[in-house]
mmCIF file of C-alpha atoms and ligand atoms in Angstrom:
data_model
loop_
_atom_site.group_PDB
_atom_site.id
_atom_site.type_symbol
_atom_site.label_atom_id
_atom_site.label_comp_id
_atom_site.label_asym_id
_atom_site.label_seq_id
_atom_site.Cartn_x
_atom_site.Cartn_y
_atom_site.Cartn_z
ATOM 1 C CA MET A 1 45.368 -71.218 -19.397
ATOM 2 C CA SER A 2 46.184 -72.352 -22.931
ATOM 3 C CA LEU A 3 47.219 -70.208 -25.890
ATOM 4 C CA PRO A 4 44.805 -69.558 -28.773
ATOM 5 C CA ALA A 5 44.769 -72.236 -31.523
ATOM 6 C CA ASN A 6 46.005 -69.724 -34.121
ATOM 7 C CA GLU A 7 49.206 -69.126 -32.127
ATOM 8 C CA LYS A 8 51.281 -72.257 -32.702
ATOM 9 C CA PRO A 9 54.588 -72.278 -30.785
ATOM 10 C CA GLY A 10 57.352 -71.077 -33.110
ATOM 11 C CA ALA A 11 54.979 -69.761 -35.806
ATOM 12 C CA ARG A 12 54.948 -66.112 -36.806
ATOM 13 C CA ILE A 13 51.938 -64.084 -35.632
ATOM 14 C CA VAL A 14 50.777 -61.265 -37.922
ATOM 15 C CA VAL A 15 48.748 -58.403 -36.461
ATOM 16 C CA PRO A 16 47.292 -55.946 -38.988
ATOM 17 C CA VAL A 17 47.006 -52.226 -38.239
ATOM 18 C CA ALA A 18 44.053 -50.937 -40.291
ATOM 19 C CA LEU A 19 44.608 -47.324 -41.304
ATOM 20 C CA GLU A 20 43.205 -47.053 -44.832
ATOM 21 C CA GLY A 21 46.086 -45.870 -47.074
ATOM 22 C CA ARG A 22 48.574 -46.218 -44.200
ATOM 23 C CA SER A 23 47.798 -49.795 -43.115
ATOM 24 C CA TYR A 24 50.645 -52.133 -42.193
ATOM 25 C CA ASP A 25 51.355 -55.445 -40.525
ATOM 26 C CA ILE A 26 53.194 -56.278 -37.319
ATOM 27 C CA HIS A 27 55.126 -59.567 -37.577
ATOM 28 C CA ILE A 28 55.827 -61.224 -34.222
ATOM 29 C CA GLY A 29 58.001 -64.304 -33.666
ATOM 30 C CA ARG A 30 61.384 -65.643 -32.611
ATOM 31 C CA HIS A 31 64.521 -65.570 -34.770
ATOM 32 C CA GLN A 32 63.111 -63.849 -37.806
ATOM 33 C CA LEU A 33 65.930 -61.524 -38.870
ATOM 34 C CA CYS A 34 66.336 -63.135 -42.310
ATOM 35 C CA GLU A 35 62.554 -63.348 -42.758
ATOM 36 C CA ALA A 36 62.499 -59.682 -41.778
ATOM 37 C CA ALA A 37 65.057 -58.871 -44.458
ATOM 38 C CA GLU A 38 62.880 -60.660 -47.041
ATOM 39 C CA LEU A 39 59.832 -58.667 -45.935
ATOM 40 C CA VAL A 40 61.827 -55.440 -46.213
ATOM 41 C CA ALA A 41 63.047 -56.407 -49.688
ATOM 42 C CA ARG A 42 59.458 -57.119 -50.774
ATOM 43 C CA LEU A 43 58.347 -53.747 -49.455
ATOM 44 C CA ALA A 44 60.869 -51.831 -51.534
ATOM 45 C CA PRO A 45 62.532 -53.959 -54.231
ATOM 46 C CA GLY A 46 65.923 -52.540 -55.192
ATOM 47 C CA ALA A 47 65.813 -49.844 -52.521
ATOM 48 C CA LYS A 48 68.707 -48.761 -50.325
ATOM 49 C CA ALA A 49 68.265 -48.821 -46.579
ATOM 50 C CA ALA A 50 69.702 -46.921 -43.641
ATOM 51 C CA LEU A 51 69.852 -49.017 -40.497
ATOM 52 C CA VAL A 52 69.584 -46.712 -37.499
ATOM 53 C CA THR A 53 70.463 -48.350 -34.217
ATOM 54 C CA ASP A 54 72.056 -47.532 -30.891
ATOM 55 C CA GLU A 55 75.602 -48.525 -29.987
ATOM 56 C CA SER A 56 74.506 -51.303 -27.604
ATOM 57 C CA VAL A 57 72.081 -52.951 -30.033
ATOM 58 C CA ALA A 58 74.622 -52.506 -32.828
ATOM 59 C CA GLY A 59 77.211 -54.539 -30.907
ATOM 60 C CA LEU A 60 74.745 -57.330 -30.167
ATOM 61 C CA HIS A 61 72.535 -57.696 -33.219
ATOM 62 C CA ALA A 62 73.370 -55.390 -36.162
ATOM 63 C CA PRO A 63 75.882 -57.697 -37.945
ATOM 64 C CA ALA A 64 73.351 -60.573 -38.064
ATOM 65 C CA LEU A 65 70.648 -58.306 -39.484
ATOM 66 C CA GLU A 66 73.048 -56.741 -41.992
ATOM 67 C CA THR A 67 74.047 -60.188 -43.240
ATOM 68 C CA CYS A 68 70.365 -61.031 -43.800
ATOM 69 C CA LEU A 69 69.722 -57.693 -45.543
ATOM 70 C CA HIS A 70 72.702 -58.230 -47.865
ATOM 71 C CA GLN A 71 71.467 -61.740 -48.662
ATOM 72 C CA ALA A 72 68.077 -60.233 -49.523
ATOM 73 C CA GLY A 73 69.815 -57.842 -51.934
ATOM 74 C CA ILE A 74 69.475 -54.657 -49.869
ATOM 75 C CA ALA A 75 72.392 -52.211 -49.722
ATOM 76 C CA VAL A 76 72.497 -50.948 -46.163
ATOM 77 C CA THR A 77 74.300 -48.119 -44.367
ATOM 78 C CA ARG A 78 74.492 -48.364 -40.590
ATOM 79 C CA ILE A 79 74.014 -45.205 -38.485
ATOM 80 C CA GLU A 80 74.650 -45.520 -34.750
ATOM 81 C CA ILE A 81 73.442 -43.230 -31.995
ATOM 82 C CA PRO A 82 74.400 -43.315 -28.311
ATOM 83 C CA PRO A 83 71.952 -45.382 -26.223
ATOM 84 C CA GLY A 84 69.577 -43.646 -23.839
ATOM 85 C CA GLU A 85 66.854 -41.023 -23.603
ATOM 86 C CA ALA A 86 69.361 -38.178 -24.107
ATOM 87 C CA SER A 87 69.489 -39.158 -27.789
ATOM 88 C CA LYS A 88 65.915 -37.903 -28.264
ATOM 89 C CA SER A 89 67.353 -34.387 -28.621
ATOM 90 C CA TYR A 90 67.433 -31.601 -31.224
ATOM 91 C CA ALA A 91 71.173 -32.100 -31.689
ATOM 92 C CA ARG A 92 70.871 -35.839 -32.310
ATOM 93 C CA PHE A 93 67.877 -35.294 -34.622
ATOM 94 C CA VAL A 94 69.850 -32.856 -36.784
ATOM 95 C CA ALA A 95 72.879 -35.182 -36.864
ATOM 96 C CA LEU A 96 70.664 -38.126 -37.861
ATOM 97 C CA CYS A 97 68.972 -36.188 -40.695
ATOM 98 C CA ASP A 98 72.416 -35.203 -42.004
ATOM 99 C CA ALA A 99 73.679 -38.789 -41.745
ATOM 100 C CA LEU A 100 70.624 -40.045 -43.678
ATOM 101 C CA LEU A 101 71.270 -37.461 -46.394
ATOM 102 C CA ALA A 102 74.963 -38.409 -46.469
ATOM 103 C CA ALA A 103 73.839 -42.046 -46.946
ATOM 104 C CA LYS A 104 71.889 -40.769 -49.979
ATOM 105 C CA ILE A 105 68.537 -42.027 -48.729
ATOM 106 C CA GLU A 106 66.008 -40.969 -51.371
ATOM 107 C CA ARG A 107 62.193 -40.836 -51.320
ATOM 108 C CA ASN A 108 61.930 -44.452 -52.536
ATOM 109 C CA ASP A 109 64.445 -45.808 -50.036
ATOM 110 C CA LEU A 110 63.851 -47.066 -46.527
ATOM 111 C CA VAL A 111 64.931 -46.152 -43.050
ATOM 112 C CA ILE A 112 64.997 -49.019 -40.552
ATOM 113 C CA ALA A 113 64.742 -48.239 -36.834
ATOM 114 C CA PHE A 114 66.497 -51.123 -35.065
ATOM 115 C CA GLY A 115 66.432 -50.572 -31.319
ATOM 116 C CA GLY A 116 64.241 -49.576 -28.422
ATOM 117 C CA GLY A 117 61.751 -46.740 -28.171
ATOM 118 C CA VAL A 118 64.501 -44.125 -28.250
ATOM 119 C CA VAL A 119 65.789 -45.304 -31.633
ATOM 120 C CA GLY A 120 62.217 -45.749 -32.926
ATOM 121 C CA ASP A 121 60.945 -42.324 -31.835
ATOM 122 C CA LEU A 122 64.004 -40.438 -33.104
ATOM 123 C CA THR A 123 64.307 -42.370 -36.366
ATOM 124 C CA GLY A 124 60.600 -42.180 -37.131
ATOM 125 C CA PHE A 125 60.664 -38.419 -36.642
ATOM 126 C CA ALA A 126 63.689 -38.035 -38.914
ATOM 127 C CA ALA A 127 61.945 -40.235 -41.532
ATOM 128 C CA SER A 128 58.823 -38.057 -41.285
ATOM 129 C CA VAL A 129 60.685 -34.938 -42.420
ATOM 130 C CA LEU A 130 63.560 -36.291 -44.525
ATOM 131 C CA ARG A 131 62.839 -35.248 -48.118
ATOM 132 C CA ARG A 132 59.303 -34.441 -46.833
ATOM 133 C CA GLY A 133 58.799 -38.004 -45.661
ATOM 134 C CA VAL A 134 60.370 -41.389 -46.410
ATOM 135 C CA ARG A 135 59.051 -44.820 -45.480
ATOM 136 C CA PHE A 136 60.418 -46.426 -42.376
ATOM 137 C CA VAL A 137 60.384 -49.888 -40.831
ATOM 138 C CA GLN A 138 60.247 -50.460 -37.107
ATOM 139 C CA MET A 139 62.335 -53.364 -35.832
ATOM 140 C CA PRO A 140 61.871 -52.975 -32.073
ATOM 141 C CA THR A 141 64.392 -54.696 -29.812
ATOM 142 C CA THR A 142 63.017 -53.966 -26.322
ATOM 143 C CA LEU A 143 59.823 -55.356 -24.834
ATOM 144 C CA LEU A 144 58.542 -51.813 -24.406
ATOM 145 C CA SER A 145 59.081 -50.954 -28.047
ATOM 146 C CA GLN A 146 57.635 -54.276 -29.271
ATOM 147 C CA VAL A 147 54.390 -53.838 -27.342
ATOM 148 C CA ASP A 148 53.996 -50.094 -27.560
ATOM 149 C CA SER A 149 56.274 -47.511 -29.159
ATOM 150 C CA SER A 150 56.860 -49.207 -32.535
ATOM 151 C CA VAL A 151 53.120 -49.310 -33.273
ATOM 152 C CA GLY A 152 50.871 -46.338 -33.928
ATOM 153 C CA GLY A 153 53.098 -43.795 -35.653
ATOM 154 C CA LYS A 154 53.906 -41.432 -32.789
ATOM 155 C CA THR A 155 57.456 -40.201 -33.334
ATOM 156 C CA GLY A 156 59.410 -37.419 -31.716
ATOM 157 C CA ILE A 157 62.073 -35.986 -29.481
ATOM 158 C CA ASN A 158 62.193 -34.229 -26.102
ATOM 159 C CA SER A 159 62.524 -30.514 -25.354
ATOM 160 C CA SER A 160 63.670 -28.736 -22.209
ATOM 161 C CA HIS A 161 59.909 -28.113 -21.745
ATOM 162 C CA GLY A 162 59.124 -31.819 -21.509
ATOM 163 C CA LYS A 163 59.092 -35.228 -23.120
ATOM 164 C CA ASN A 164 57.957 -35.918 -26.684
ATOM 165 C CA LEU A 165 56.868 -32.314 -27.225
ATOM 166 C CA ILE A 166 58.397 -32.079 -30.713
ATOM 167 C CA GLY A 167 57.235 -34.749 -33.108
ATOM 168 C CA ALA A 168 55.005 -36.007 -35.860
ATOM 169 C CA PHE A 169 52.547 -38.758 -36.627
ATOM 170 C CA HIS A 170 54.352 -40.920 -39.168
ATOM 171 C CA GLN A 171 53.202 -44.527 -39.474
ATOM 172 C CA PRO A 172 55.794 -47.214 -40.183
ATOM 173 C CA ALA A 173 55.372 -49.222 -43.384
ATOM 174 C CA LEU A 174 56.083 -52.458 -41.501
ATOM 175 C CA VAL A 175 56.836 -53.580 -37.937
ATOM 176 C CA ILE A 176 58.894 -56.701 -37.231
ATOM 177 C CA ALA A 177 59.209 -57.777 -33.603
ATOM 178 C CA ASP A 178 61.737 -60.583 -33.208
ATOM 179 C CA THR A 179 61.031 -61.685 -29.646
ATOM 180 C CA ALA A 180 64.330 -63.631 -29.438
ATOM 181 C CA LEU A 181 66.185 -60.293 -29.525
ATOM 182 C CA LEU A 182 64.742 -59.670 -26.057
ATOM 183 C CA ASP A 183 66.909 -62.487 -24.660
ATOM 184 C CA THR A 184 69.853 -60.048 -24.460
ATOM 185 C CA LEU A 185 67.830 -57.318 -22.751
ATOM 186 C CA SER A 186 68.725 -56.670 -19.118
ATOM 187 C CA GLU A 187 66.241 -57.996 -16.591
ATOM 188 C CA ARG A 188 65.583 -54.434 -15.491
ATOM 189 C CA GLU A 189 64.701 -53.218 -19.026
ATOM 190 C CA PHE A 190 62.605 -56.328 -19.681
ATOM 191 C CA LYS A 191 60.563 -55.782 -16.535
ATOM 192 C CA ALA A 192 60.185 -52.086 -17.332
ATOM 193 C CA GLY A 193 58.650 -53.017 -20.685
ATOM 194 C CA TYR A 194 56.334 -55.425 -18.917
ATOM 195 C CA ALA A 195 54.590 -52.447 -17.285
ATOM 196 C CA GLU A 196 53.252 -51.493 -20.736
ATOM 197 C CA VAL A 197 52.018 -55.094 -21.257
ATOM 198 C CA VAL A 198 50.053 -55.002 -18.004
ATOM 199 C CA LYS A 199 48.662 -51.617 -19.048
ATOM 200 C CA TYR A 200 46.592 -53.211 -21.834
ATOM 201 C CA GLY A 201 44.860 -55.505 -19.350
ATOM 202 C CA LEU A 202 44.199 -52.572 -17.044
ATOM 203 C CA ILE A 203 42.748 -50.402 -19.828
ATOM 204 C CA ASN A 204 40.015 -52.694 -21.137
ATOM 205 C CA ASP A 205 40.976 -56.376 -21.005
ATOM 206 C CA PRO A 206 40.523 -57.807 -17.483
ATOM 207 C CA ALA A 207 40.901 -61.394 -18.772
ATOM 208 C CA PHE A 208 44.381 -60.496 -20.085
ATOM 209 C CA PHE A 209 45.296 -59.063 -16.674
ATOM 210 C CA ASP A 210 44.186 -62.382 -15.097
ATOM 211 C CA TRP A 211 46.342 -64.226 -17.655
ATOM 212 C CA CYS A 212 49.345 -61.994 -16.898
ATOM 213 C CA GLU A 213 49.023 -62.689 -13.166
ATOM 214 C CA VAL A 214 49.370 -66.414 -13.912
ATOM 215 C CA ASN A 215 51.873 -66.320 -16.790
ATOM 216 C CA TRP A 216 54.260 -63.412 -16.161
ATOM 217 C CA SER A 217 57.264 -65.602 -15.368
ATOM 218 C CA ARG A 218 56.785 -67.514 -18.663
ATOM 219 C CA ILE A 219 56.688 -64.207 -20.547
ATOM 220 C CA ILE A 220 60.061 -63.347 -19.019
ATOM 221 C CA ALA A 221 61.417 -66.855 -19.708
ATOM 222 C CA GLY A 222 60.700 -66.414 -23.435
ATOM 223 C CA GLY A 223 58.310 -69.224 -24.320
ATOM 224 C CA PRO A 224 55.245 -68.915 -26.577
ATOM 225 C CA GLU A 225 53.656 -66.895 -23.747
ATOM 226 C CA ARG A 226 56.084 -64.073 -24.566
ATOM 227 C CA ASP A 227 54.938 -63.986 -28.198
ATOM 228 C CA HIS A 228 51.316 -64.169 -27.043
ATOM 229 C CA ALA A 229 51.765 -61.228 -24.658
ATOM 230 C CA VAL A 230 53.381 -59.159 -27.436
ATOM 231 C CA ALA A 231 50.584 -60.120 -29.852
ATOM 232 C CA VAL A 232 47.751 -59.286 -27.421
ATOM 233 C CA SER A 233 49.416 -55.952 -26.660
ATOM 234 C CA CYS A 234 49.893 -55.118 -30.340
ATOM 235 C CA ARG A 235 46.287 -56.095 -31.159
ATOM 236 C CA ALA A 236 45.039 -53.869 -28.356
ATOM 237 C CA LYS A 237 47.149 -50.946 -29.499
ATOM 238 C CA ALA A 238 46.267 -51.522 -33.173
ATOM 239 C CA ALA A 239 42.543 -51.479 -32.347
ATOM 240 C CA ILE A 240 42.784 -48.174 -30.491
ATOM 241 C CA VAL A 241 45.041 -46.582 -33.137
ATOM 242 C CA ALA A 242 42.674 -47.696 -35.936
ATOM 243 C CA ARG A 243 39.800 -45.932 -34.135
ATOM 244 C CA ASP A 244 41.727 -42.784 -33.267
ATOM 245 C CA GLU A 245 45.025 -42.395 -35.111
ATOM 246 C CA ARG A 246 45.754 -38.819 -33.999
ATOM 247 C CA GLU A 247 44.612 -39.013 -30.365
ATOM 248 C CA GLU A 248 41.480 -36.943 -30.741
ATOM 249 C CA GLY A 249 39.505 -39.378 -28.597
ATOM 250 C CA ASP A 250 40.077 -42.697 -26.905
ATOM 251 C CA ARG A 251 43.730 -43.180 -27.981
ATOM 252 C CA ALA A 252 44.372 -41.153 -24.819
ATOM 253 C CA LEU A 253 43.490 -44.334 -22.879
ATOM 254 C CA LEU A 254 46.968 -45.580 -23.808
ATOM 255 C CA ASN A 255 48.274 -42.863 -21.506
ATOM 256 C CA LEU A 256 47.029 -44.728 -18.421
ATOM 257 C CA GLY A 257 49.647 -44.028 -15.749
ATOM 258 C CA HIS A 258 51.612 -41.744 -18.068
ATOM 259 C CA THR A 259 50.763 -38.306 -16.645
ATOM 260 C CA PHE A 260 52.332 -39.437 -13.367
ATOM 261 C CA ALA A 261 55.119 -41.279 -15.209
ATOM 262 C CA HIS A 262 56.211 -38.322 -17.341
ATOM 263 C CA ALA A 263 56.327 -36.092 -14.259
ATOM 264 C CA LEU A 264 58.549 -38.625 -12.446
ATOM 265 C CA GLU A 265 60.874 -38.953 -15.441
ATOM 266 C CA ARG A 266 61.144 -35.179 -15.615
ATOM 267 C CA LEU A 267 61.883 -34.863 -11.884
ATOM 268 C CA THR A 268 64.580 -37.539 -12.084
ATOM 269 C CA GLY A 269 66.197 -35.725 -15.013
ATOM 270 C CA TYR A 270 65.544 -38.621 -17.458
ATOM 271 C CA ASP A 271 68.393 -40.334 -15.620
ATOM 272 C CA ALA A 272 68.117 -44.060 -16.434
ATOM 273 C CA SER A 273 70.258 -44.946 -13.434
ATOM 274 C CA ARG A 274 67.342 -43.689 -11.294
ATOM 275 C CA LEU A 275 64.250 -44.479 -13.343
ATOM 276 C CA VAL A 276 63.568 -45.771 -16.851
ATOM 277 C CA HIS A 277 60.326 -45.039 -18.701
ATOM 278 C CA GLY A 278 58.674 -48.387 -17.983
ATOM 279 C CA GLU A 279 59.463 -48.142 -14.258
ATOM 280 C CA ALA A 280 57.892 -44.686 -14.201
ATOM 281 C CA VAL A 281 54.852 -46.174 -15.976
ATOM 282 C CA SER A 282 54.696 -48.943 -13.371
ATOM 283 C CA ILE A 283 54.484 -46.398 -10.541
ATOM 284 C CA GLY A 284 52.047 -44.378 -12.664
ATOM 285 C CA LEU A 285 49.712 -47.369 -13.126
ATOM 286 C CA ALA A 286 49.641 -48.089 -9.399
ATOM 287 C CA LEU A 287 49.062 -44.380 -8.657
ATOM 288 C CA ALA A 288 46.254 -44.150 -11.245
ATOM 289 C CA PHE A 289 44.418 -46.990 -9.502
ATOM 290 C CA ARG A 290 45.005 -45.640 -5.978
ATOM 291 C CA PHE A 291 43.936 -42.173 -7.138
ATOM 292 C CA SER A 292 40.802 -43.722 -8.657
ATOM 293 C CA GLN A 293 40.176 -45.462 -5.332
ATOM 294 C CA ARG A 294 40.587 -42.178 -3.430
ATOM 295 C CA LEU A 295 38.064 -40.536 -5.764
ATOM 296 C CA GLY A 296 35.581 -43.316 -4.961
ATOM 297 C CA LEU A 297 35.688 -44.731 -8.489
ATOM 298 C CA CYS A 298 37.497 -48.010 -8.002
ATOM 299 C CA SER A 299 37.548 -50.628 -5.227
ATOM 300 C CA GLY A 300 40.511 -50.807 -2.872
ATOM 301 C CA GLN A 301 40.706 -54.499 -3.757
ATOM 302 C CA ASP A 302 41.454 -53.716 -7.416
ATOM 303 C CA ALA A 303 43.994 -51.021 -6.517
ATOM 304 C CA VAL A 304 45.792 -53.491 -4.224
ATOM 305 C CA ARG A 305 45.697 -56.198 -6.913
ATOM 306 C CA VAL A 306 47.420 -53.890 -9.422
ATOM 307 C CA SER A 307 50.212 -52.959 -6.981
ATOM 308 C CA ALA A 308 50.589 -56.565 -5.826
ATOM 309 C CA HIS A 309 51.136 -57.759 -9.391
ATOM 310 C CA LEU A 310 53.738 -55.067 -10.096
ATOM 311 C CA ASP A 311 55.440 -55.828 -6.758
ATOM 312 C CA ALA A 312 55.527 -59.573 -7.560
ATOM 313 C CA ILE A 313 57.449 -58.859 -10.742
ATOM 314 C CA GLY A 314 59.862 -56.536 -8.953
ATOM 315 C CA LEU A 315 58.551 -53.337 -10.506
ATOM 316 C CA PRO A 316 58.163 -50.178 -8.403
ATOM 317 C CA SER A 317 54.638 -49.156 -7.399
ATOM 318 C CA ARG A 318 55.269 -46.345 -4.882
ATOM 319 C CA LEU A 319 56.763 -42.851 -5.061
ATOM 320 C CA ARG A 320 59.180 -43.716 -2.247
ATOM 321 C CA GLN A 321 60.771 -46.334 -4.534
ATOM 322 C CA VAL A 322 62.176 -43.646 -6.834
ATOM 323 C CA PRO A 323 65.930 -43.592 -6.075
ATOM 324 C CA GLY A 324 66.946 -40.156 -4.795
ATOM 325 C CA GLY A 325 63.313 -39.149 -4.158
ATOM 326 C CA THR A 326 60.770 -37.243 -6.218
ATOM 327 C CA GLY A 327 60.553 -33.824 -4.559
ATOM 328 C CA SER A 328 57.423 -32.363 -2.967
ATOM 329 C CA ALA A 329 53.782 -32.762 -4.006
ATOM 330 C CA ASP A 330 53.919 -29.212 -5.424
ATOM 331 C CA GLU A 331 56.914 -30.141 -7.583
ATOM 332 C CA ILE A 332 55.195 -33.293 -8.848
ATOM 333 C CA VAL A 333 51.990 -31.393 -9.732
ATOM 334 C CA ALA A 334 54.046 -28.671 -11.453
ATOM 335 C CA ALA A 335 55.897 -31.333 -13.465
ATOM 336 C CA MET A 336 52.539 -32.858 -14.452
ATOM 337 C CA ALA A 337 51.315 -29.488 -15.662
ATOM 338 C CA GLN A 338 54.205 -29.479 -18.164
ATOM 339 C CA ASP A 339 52.838 -32.606 -19.783
ATOM 340 C CA LYS A 340 51.229 -32.148 -23.160
ATOM 341 C CA LYS A 341 48.024 -33.797 -21.974
ATOM 342 C CA VAL A 342 47.216 -30.573 -20.153
ATOM 343 C CA LYS A 343 44.582 -28.468 -21.894
ATOM 344 C CA ARG A 344 44.303 -24.841 -20.765
ATOM 345 C CA GLY A 345 45.806 -25.613 -17.383
ATOM 346 C CA VAL A 346 43.337 -28.384 -16.537
ATOM 347 C CA LEU A 347 44.717 -31.853 -15.905
ATOM 348 C CA THR A 348 43.385 -34.778 -17.900
ATOM 349 C CA PHE A 349 43.839 -38.162 -16.268
ATOM 350 C CA ILE A 350 43.078 -41.694 -17.257
ATOM 351 C CA LEU A 351 41.229 -43.123 -14.292
ATOM 352 C CA ALA A 352 39.638 -46.526 -13.671
ATOM 353 C CA ARG A 353 36.371 -47.903 -12.326
ATOM 354 C CA GLY A 354 38.175 -51.220 -11.884
ATOM 355 C CA ILE A 355 40.650 -53.504 -13.646
ATOM 356 C CA GLY A 356 39.912 -53.266 -17.374
ATOM 357 C CA LYS A 357 37.543 -50.322 -16.866
ATOM 358 C CA SER A 358 39.680 -47.274 -17.619
ATOM 359 C CA PHE A 359 38.262 -44.017 -18.908
ATOM 360 C CA ILE A 360 39.364 -40.509 -19.817
ATOM 361 C CA ALA A 361 38.705 -37.984 -17.048
ATOM 362 C CA PRO A 362 39.228 -34.420 -18.254
ATOM 363 C CA GLY A 363 39.232 -31.511 -15.801
ATOM 364 C CA VAL A 364 40.651 -33.185 -12.692
ATOM 365 C CA ALA A 365 41.284 -30.429 -10.106
ATOM 366 C CA ALA A 366 44.969 -29.838 -9.367
ATOM 367 C CA ASP A 367 44.147 -29.625 -5.609
ATOM 368 C CA GLU A 368 42.649 -33.089 -5.712
ATOM 369 C CA VAL A 369 45.850 -34.433 -7.311
ATOM 370 C CA LYS A 370 48.050 -32.567 -4.841
ATOM 371 C CA GLY A 371 46.122 -33.960 -1.847
ATOM 372 C CA PHE A 372 46.510 -37.474 -3.209
ATOM 373 C CA ILE A 373 50.259 -37.088 -3.808
ATOM 374 C CA GLU A 374 50.766 -35.639 -0.324
ATOM 375 C CA ALA A 375 49.054 -38.714 1.100
ATOM 376 C CA GLU A 376 51.212 -40.997 -1.084
ATOM 377 C CA LEU A 377 54.411 -39.249 0.024
ATOM 378 C CA ALA A 378 53.359 -39.484 3.668
ATOM 379 C CA ALA A 379 52.525 -43.220 3.395
ATOM 380 C CA ALA A 380 55.093 -45.398 5.131
HETATM 381 P P1 LIG B 401 65.550 -47.504 -24.946
HETATM 382 O O1 LIG B 401 65.330 -47.366 -26.383
HETATM 383 O O2 LIG B 401 66.337 -46.456 -24.241
HETATM 384 O O3 LIG B 401 66.212 -48.938 -24.671
HETATM 385 C C1 LIG B 401 66.549 -49.293 -23.348
HETATM 386 C C2 LIG B 401 67.965 -49.815 -23.252
HETATM 387 O O4 LIG B 401 67.991 -51.143 -23.759
HETATM 388 C C3 LIG B 401 68.993 -49.038 -24.052
HETATM 389 O O5 LIG B 401 70.155 -48.923 -23.286
HETATM 390 C C4 LIG B 401 69.257 -49.930 -25.273
HETATM 391 O O6 LIG B 401 70.567 -49.772 -25.775
HETATM 392 C C5 LIG B 401 69.069 -51.290 -24.695
HETATM 393 N N1 LIG B 401 68.638 -52.311 -25.646
HETATM 394 C C6 LIG B 401 67.715 -52.206 -26.627
HETATM 395 N N2 LIG B 401 67.484 -53.391 -27.184
HETATM 396 C C7 LIG B 401 68.300 -54.278 -26.574
HETATM 397 C C8 LIG B 401 68.514 -55.679 -26.711
HETATM 398 N N3 LIG B 401 67.789 -56.424 -27.556
HETATM 399 N N4 LIG B 401 69.451 -56.257 -25.925
HETATM 400 C C9 LIG B 401 70.153 -55.527 -25.022
HETATM 401 N N5 LIG B 401 69.972 -54.209 -24.842
HETATM 402 C C10 LIG B 401 69.051 -53.592 -25.596
HETATM 403 O O7 LIG B 401 64.164 -47.580 -24.113
HETATM 404 P P2 LIG B 401 62.735 -48.205 -24.396
HETATM 405 O O8 LIG B 401 62.231 -48.556 -23.057
HETATM 406 O O9 LIG B 401 62.726 -49.222 -25.451
HETATM 407 O O10 LIG B 401 61.912 -46.965 -24.959
HETATM 408 C C11 LIG B 401 61.658 -45.838 -24.170
HETATM 409 C C12 LIG B 401 61.284 -44.695 -25.070
HETATM 410 O O11 LIG B 401 60.098 -45.029 -25.807
HETATM 411 C C13 LIG B 401 60.990 -43.417 -24.326
HETATM 412 O O12 LIG B 401 61.649 -42.348 -24.951
HETATM 413 C C14 LIG B 401 59.478 -43.246 -24.479
HETATM 414 O O13 LIG B 401 59.075 -41.894 -24.481
HETATM 415 C C15 LIG B 401 59.237 -43.883 -25.805
HETATM 416 N N6 LIG B 401 57.871 -44.350 -26.050
HETATM 417 C C16 LIG B 401 57.284 -43.985 -27.220
HETATM 418 C C17 LIG B 401 55.995 -44.415 -27.494
HETATM 419 C C18 LIG B 401 55.372 -44.078 -28.824
HETATM 420 O O14 LIG B 401 54.180 -44.350 -29.018
HETATM 421 N N7 LIG B 401 56.123 -43.542 -29.763
HETATM 422 C C19 LIG B 401 55.303 -45.218 -26.578
HETATM 423 C C20 LIG B 401 55.948 -45.577 -25.382
HETATM 424 C C21 LIG B 401 57.237 -45.133 -25.132
#
């Protein structure tokens, strides 16, 4: 299967996100740190920038980006946070706001989020409230953040009540996804991000799912297929976000697999040594299709195809694959009920009538979910 004619190997792909006064572009390509610095300089000539990153990304990539920013005439202050989900906390949010103020970031300046979804979510939230809102640039460095979290303006932190419960919609002014940065990502984190790529095929693009089945190893290897997969994912997300910026309607489709995933992350204590977000999403996608099958909505053939693809990549697709276990069906349902997609105690799921035929199903009975999870836990 060949790539589209407008995606020449090595050329930058630009995906627009159309949001009236808040529109922006996503730039996708390999080795574009200095081009990125030029784009940032054009966005805010003469502005200062704070570069927020985590300690791991800082060690690998921050000096190269800083050199490019300096060459483009941008004065930059680096702010580092510890890597990992635990940084999406009240304490870290307060410390980041104070560090941005100490760096004298003013309304006309820029905040650059340079890292994975953790850095992007935390930094975007801080940018949304700092001096009542400053512009920020997303420079995602994980596959997951390049195909999902850097686009769409959802920002936030976690609470003891659940994930992402404190946050704001704050669109970035620019997104730059340098796909060569993914070369230093661990295989585990890369594959975890791949679950969100597959998700777009499963939501409404069966031809993309077919393409992924054939090309997944090339996406991992880093050829033009990687850029194509990021571009297709970003176009899919941009289209949904343009229709429904604040998740009042079909943006919820992006949560395919996520009600299960958030419950699993909660039950494993957000402990990355057991489960990272994308792995939880992988199990969630497989569960969403098997649950749809159990409800008579989707063929067993499609449910098996989804799990088989995730298995081929080495992603988990079963509850029993969660290291240390998940707890009982009651505990899983209770953890789901903590998710913010619960309205007045009724569970809303994204279910599927087949690959690429997902839909929002409000009012799914908790008993139905519990019965399904009991069967999943009992399965050998
Ligand atoms: P992450 O930010 O924790 O990054 C994963 C790990 O990879 C970290 O240890 C990080 O230091 C390391 N890393 C990052 N870039 C690297 C690179 N280029 N080379 C080597 N190591 C690198 O995790 P993530 O998977 O990117 O993001 C998960 C977060 O995103 C979750 O908090 C999730 O809730 C959030 N999320 C948000 C949205 C949204 O719309 N805002 C959507 C999906 C997920």
